[in-house]
The first five atom37 places (N, CA, C, CB, O) and aatype in JSON, in Angstrom:
{
  "aatype": [12, 11, 1, 9, 0, 19, 2, 16, 10, 10, 19, 3, 6, 13, 15, 9, 8, 14, 0, 19, 19, 6, 10, 5, 7, 2, 1, 19, 10, 15, 13, 5, 14, 10, 16, 6, 6, 9, 0, 12, 16, 6, 17, 19, 7, 7, 16, 10, 1, 10, 11, 11, 6, 7, 1, 19, 18, 11, 19, 15, 12],
  "atom_mask": [
    [1, 1, 1, 1, 1],
    [1, 1, 1, 1, 1],
    [1, 1, 1, 1, 1],
    [1, 1, 1, 1, 1],
    [1, 1, 1, 1, 1],
    [1, 1, 1, 1, 1],
    [1, 1, 1, 1, 1],
    [1, 1, 1, 1, 1],
    [1, 1, 1, 1, 1],
    [1, 1, 1, 1, 1],
    [1, 1, 1, 1, 1],
    [1, 1, 1, 1, 1],
    [1, 1, 1, 1, 1],
    [1, 1, 1, 1, 1],
    [1, 1, 1, 1, 1],
    [1, 1, 1, 1, 1],
    [1, 1, 1, 1, 1],
    [1, 1, 1, 1, 1],
    [1, 1, 1, 1, 1],
    [1, 1, 1, 1, 1],
    [1, 1, 1, 1, 1],
    [1, 1, 1, 1, 1],
    [1, 1, 1, 1, 1],
    [1, 1, 1, 1, 1],
    [1, 1, 1, 0, 1],
    [1, 1, 1, 1, 1],
    [1, 1, 1, 1, 1],
    [1, 1, 1, 1, 1],
    [1, 1, 1, 1, 1],
    [1, 1, 1, 1, 1],
    [1, 1, 1, 1, 1],
    [1, 1, 1, 1, 1],
    [1, 1, 1, 1, 1],
    [1, 1, 1, 1, 1],
    [1, 1, 1, 1, 1],
    [1, 1, 1, 1, 1],
    [1, 1, 1, 1, 1],
    [1, 1, 1, 1, 1],
    [1, 1, 1, 1, 1],
    [1, 1, 1, 1, 1],
    [1, 1, 1, 1, 1],
    [1, 1, 1, 1, 1],
    [1, 1, 1, 1, 1],
    [1, 1, 1, 1, 1],
    [1, 1, 1, 0, 1],
    [1, 1, 1, 0, 1],
    [1, 1, 1, 1, 1],
    [1, 1, 1, 1, 1],
    [1, 1, 1, 1, 1],
    [1, 1, 1, 1, 1],
    [1, 1, 1, 1, 1],
    [1, 1, 1, 1, 1],
    [1, 1, 1, 1, 1],
    [1, 1, 1, 0, 1],
    [1, 1, 1, 1, 1],
    [1, 1, 1, 1, 1],
    [1, 1, 1, 1, 1],
    [1, 1, 1, 1, 1],
    [1, 1, 1, 1, 1],
    [1, 1, 1, 1, 1],
    [1, 1, 1, 1, 1]
  ],
  "atom_positions": [
    [[-14.37, -1.42, 0.98], [-13.03, -0.9, 0.88], [-12.2, -1.46, 2.03], [-13.04, 0.64, 0.89], [-12.69, -1.64, 3.15]],
    [[-10.94, -1.71, 1.74], [-9.99, -2.21, 2.73], [-8.79, -1.28, 2.72], [-9.57, -3.7, 2.43], [-8.34, -0.85, 1.66]],
    [[-8.27, -0.97, 3.9], [-7.09, -0.1, 4.01], [-5.99, -0.89, 4.69], [-7.42, 1.21, 4.79], [-6.18, -1.43, 5.79]],
    [[-4.82, -0.96, 4.04], [-3.69, -1.68, 4.61], [-2.48, -0.76, 4.71], [-3.35, -2.93, 3.75], [-2.36, 0.22, 3.97]],
    [[-1.59, -1.09, 5.64], [-0.34, -0.34, 5.8], [0.83, -1.3, 5.59], [-0.26, 0.34, 7.2], [0.79, -2.45, 6.03]],
    [[1.86, -0.81, 4.92], [3.04, -1.63, 4.62], [4.31, -0.83, 4.93], [3.04, -2.09, 3.14], [4.28, 0.4, 5.02]],
    [[5.43, -1.55, 5.07], [6.71, -0.89, 5.3], [7.11, -0.05, 4.1], [7.8, -1.92, 5.6], [7.55, 1.09, 4.25]],
    [[6.95, -0.62, 2.89], [7.38, 0.06, 1.67], [6.41, -0.21, 0.54], [8.8, -0.38, 1.27], [5.98, -1.35, 0.33]],
    [[6.06, 0.85, -0.2], [5.26, 0.72, -1.42], [6.13, 1.2, -2.57], [3.92, 1.54, -1.34], [6.58, 2.35, -2.58]],
    [[6.37, 0.33, -3.55], [7.17, 0.67, -4.73], [6.23, 1.09, -5.85], [8.08, -0.52, -5.17], [5.35, 0.33, -6.25]],
    [[6.43, 2.32, -6.37], [5.59, 2.87, -7.43], [6.51, 3.43, -8.5], [4.61, 3.97, -6.88], [7.17, 4.44, -8.28]],
    [[6.56, 2.78, -9.67], [7.42, 3.23, -10.77], [8.83, 3.56, -10.27], [6.81, 4.45, -11.46], [9.55, 2.67, -9.83]],
    [[9.23, 4.84, -10.36], [10.59, 5.23, -10.01], [10.76, 5.67, -8.56], [11.04, 6.33, -10.91], [11.86, 6.07, -8.18]],
    [[9.71, 5.62, -7.75], [9.85, 6.08, -6.38], [9.24, 5.08, -5.41], [9.19, 7.45, -6.2], [8.56, 4.13, -5.81]],
    [[9.5, 5.3, -4.13], [8.95, 4.43, -3.1], [8.46, 5.3, -1.94], [10.0, 3.4, -2.6], [8.91, 6.42, -1.75]],
    [[7.52, 4.74, -1.17], [6.96, 5.42, -0.01], [7.22, 4.54, 1.2], [5.43, 5.72, -0.19], [6.91, 3.34, 1.18]],
    [[7.79, 5.13, 2.26], [8.16, 4.39, 3.47], [7.57, 5.08, 4.69], [9.7, 4.27, 3.61], [7.9, 6.25, 4.88]],
    [[6.78, 4.51, 5.49], [5.79, 3.46, 5.24], [4.62, 4.05, 4.46], [5.31, 2.83, 6.56], [4.54, 5.26, 4.26]],
    [[3.71, 3.19, 4.02], [2.61, 3.63, 3.16], [1.28, 3.01, 3.57], [2.91, 3.28, 1.71], [1.23, 1.95, 4.19]],
    [[0.21, 3.71, 3.2], [-1.16, 3.22, 3.37], [-1.73, 3.05, 1.97], [-2.03, 4.2, 4.24], [-1.61, 3.94, 1.13]],
    [[-2.37, 1.9, 1.72], [-2.98, 1.6, 0.43], [-4.45, 1.29, 0.66], [-2.25, 0.41, -0.28], [-4.79, 0.46, 1.5]],
    [[-5.33, 1.97, -0.09], [-6.76, 1.69, -0.02], [-7.14, 0.84, -1.22], [-7.59, 3.02, 0.02], [-6.84, 1.18, -2.36]],
    [[-7.82, -0.28, -0.94], [-8.18, -1.26, -1.96], [-9.69, -1.43, -2.05], [-7.51, -2.61, -1.67], [-10.39, -1.38, -1.04]],
    [[-10.18, -1.62, -3.26], [-11.56, -2.03, -3.5], [-11.46, -3.35, -4.25], [-12.4, -0.93, -4.31], [-11.12, -3.37, -5.44]],
    [[-11.75, -4.45, -3.57], [-11.5, -5.76, -4.16], [-10.0, -5.94, -4.3], [0.0, 0.0, 0.0], [-9.27, -5.9, -3.31]],
    [[-9.53, -6.13, -5.54], [-8.09, -6.27, -5.76], [-7.51, -5.07, -6.52], [-7.79, -7.56, -6.52], [-6.42, -5.16, -7.09]],
    [[-8.23, -3.96, -6.54], [-7.79, -2.74, -7.23], [-7.41, -1.65, -6.24], [-8.89, -2.23, -8.17], [-8.06, -1.48, -5.2]],
    [[-6.36, -0.91, -6.56], [-5.91, 0.19, -5.71], [-6.76, 1.43, -6.0], [-4.4, 0.49, -5.93], [-6.86, 1.87, -7.15]],
    [[-7.36, 1.98, -4.95], [-8.11, 3.23, -5.08], [-7.2, 4.43, -4.85], [-9.29, 3.26, -4.1], [-7.28, 5.43, -5.56]],
    [[-6.33, 4.31, -3.83], [-5.41, 5.41, -3.52], [-4.28, 4.89, -2.64], [-6.15, 6.56, -2.82], [-4.35, 3.79, -2.09]],
    [[-3.25, 5.7, -2.53], [-2.14, 5.39, -1.62], [-1.56, 6.7, -1.14], [-1.05, 4.51, -2.33], [-1.69, 7.73, -1.79]],
    [[-0.91, 6.63, 0.02], [-0.32, 7.83, 0.62], [0.72, 7.42, 1.65], [-1.4, 8.72, 1.26], [0.73, 6.28, 2.11]],
    [[1.59, 8.35, 2.03], [2.52, 8.05, 3.12], [1.76, 7.84, 4.43], [3.57, 9.19, 3.28], [0.74, 8.49, 4.67]],
    [[2.24, 6.95, 5.25], [1.66, 6.73, 6.57], [2.36, 7.7, 7.53], [1.81, 5.23, 7.05], [3.52, 7.5, 7.88]],
    [[1.64, 8.74, 7.94], [2.23, 9.76, 8.81], [1.65, 9.71, 10.21], [2.02, 11.13, 8.22], [2.23, 10.26, 11.15]],
    [[0.5, 9.06, 10.36], [-0.14, 8.91, 11.66], [-1.04, 7.69, 11.63], [-0.95, 10.19, 12.04], [-1.36, 7.18, 10.55]],
    [[-1.44, 7.23, 12.8], [-2.32, 6.07, 12.87], [-3.68, 6.42, 12.26], [-2.49, 5.6, 14.34], [-4.25, 7.47, 12.56]],
    [[-4.19, 5.54, 11.4], [-5.48, 5.75, 10.74], [-6.41, 4.62, 11.17], [-5.33, 5.8, 9.18], [-6.06, 3.45, 11.08]],
    [[-7.59, 4.98, 11.64], [-8.56, 3.99, 12.1], [-8.9, 3.0, 10.99], [-9.84, 4.67, 12.6], [-8.92, 3.35, 9.81]],
    [[-9.16, 1.76, 11.38], [-9.58, 0.7, 10.46], [-8.53, 0.38, 9.4], [-10.88, 1.09, 9.79], [-8.86, 0.06, 8.26]],
    [[-7.25, 0.48, 9.77], [-6.15, 0.15, 8.87], [-5.46, -1.1, 9.38], [-5.13, 1.33, 8.76], [-5.07, -1.18, 10.55]],
    [[-5.31, -2.09, 8.5], [-4.67, -3.35, 8.85], [-3.18, -3.28, 8.49], [-5.35, -4.56, 8.13], [-2.84, -3.01, 7.34]],
    [[-2.31, -3.53, 9.47], [-0.87, -3.54, 9.21], [-0.5, -4.91, 8.65], [-0.05, -3.22, 10.5], [-0.65, -5.92, 9.35]],
    [[-0.02, -4.96, 7.41], [0.42, -6.23, 6.83], [1.93, -6.28, 6.68], [-0.24, -6.45, 5.47], [2.5, -7.35, 6.49]],
    [[2.6, -5.12, 6.78], [4.05, -5.09, 6.71], [4.6, -5.48, 5.36], [0.0, 0.0, 0.0], [3.84, -5.71, 4.41]],
    [[5.9, -5.57, 5.28], [6.56, -6.0, 4.05], [6.59, -4.92, 2.98], [0.0, 0.0, 0.0], [6.42, -3.73, 3.26]],
    [[6.83, -5.36, 1.74], [6.95, -4.47, 0.59], [5.93, -4.86, -0.46], [8.37, -4.5, 0.01], [5.78, -6.03, -0.79]],
    [[5.22, -3.85, -0.99], [4.28, -4.06, -2.09], [4.77, -3.29, -3.31], [2.85, -3.61, -1.7], [5.39, -2.23, -3.18]],
    [[4.5, -3.84, -4.5], [4.8, -3.14, -5.75], [3.48, -2.85, -6.44], [5.75, -4.0, -6.67], [2.67, -3.75, -6.65]],
    [[3.25, -1.57, -6.8], [2.05, -1.16, -7.51], [2.32, -1.26, -9.01], [1.63, 0.28, -7.11], [3.22, -0.61, -9.53]],
    [[1.52, -2.07, -9.69], [1.67, -2.23, -11.14], [0.77, -1.24, -11.87], [1.32, -3.68, -11.57], [-0.17, -0.7, -11.28]],
    [[1.05, -0.99, -13.14], [0.31, 0.0, -13.92], [-1.17, -0.33, -14.05], [0.91, 0.11, -15.29], [-1.98, 0.59, -14.21]],
    [[-1.54, -1.59, -14.0], [-2.95, -1.95, -14.13], [-3.74, -1.67, -12.85], [-3.09, -3.42, -14.5], [-4.93, -1.95, -12.78]],
    [[-3.07, -1.12, -11.83], [-3.75, -0.74, -10.61], [-3.83, -1.81, -9.56], [0.0, 0.0, 0.0], [-4.63, -1.71, -8.63]],
    [[-3.01, -2.85, -9.67], [-2.97, -3.91, -8.68], [-1.65, -3.85, -7.93], [-3.16, -5.3, -9.34], [-0.65, -3.36, -8.44]],
    [[-1.66, -4.36, -6.69], [-0.43, -4.44, -5.9], [-0.05, -5.89, -5.71], [-0.6, -3.73, -4.54], [-0.9, -6.77, -5.61]],
    [[1.25, -6.13, -5.64], [1.79, -7.47, -5.46], [2.81, -7.43, -4.33], [2.44, -8.0, -6.78], [3.64, -6.52, -4.26]],
    [[2.74, -8.41, -3.45], [3.67, -8.49, -2.32], [5.04, -8.92, -2.85], [3.15, -9.5, -1.23], [5.15, -9.93, -3.54]],
    [[6.07, -8.15, -2.51], [7.43, -8.43, -2.94], [8.18, -9.16, -1.85], [8.16, -7.13, -3.33], [8.88, -10.14, -2.12]],
    [[8.05, -8.71, -0.61], [8.74, -9.35, 0.51], [7.95, -9.13, 1.79], [10.18, -8.81, 0.66], [7.03, -8.32, 1.86]],
    [[8.36, -9.9, 2.82], [7.68, -9.76, 4.11], [8.53, -9.0, 5.08], [7.33, -11.12, 4.69], [8.12, -8.79, 6.22]]
  ]
}
């Protein structure tokens, strides 16, 4: 499992600023608002869009 943090996560009609996304391979396991520092989280920044098939795509840096 990999945990990343981004400035913005776009999910359907809403967005989370900033957000933590947990990935298994290229699939999203979970996501949540980033409210505090979480161990073993890689900051990648930018904006990600979560698609219905459970994958995320980088929109901007």
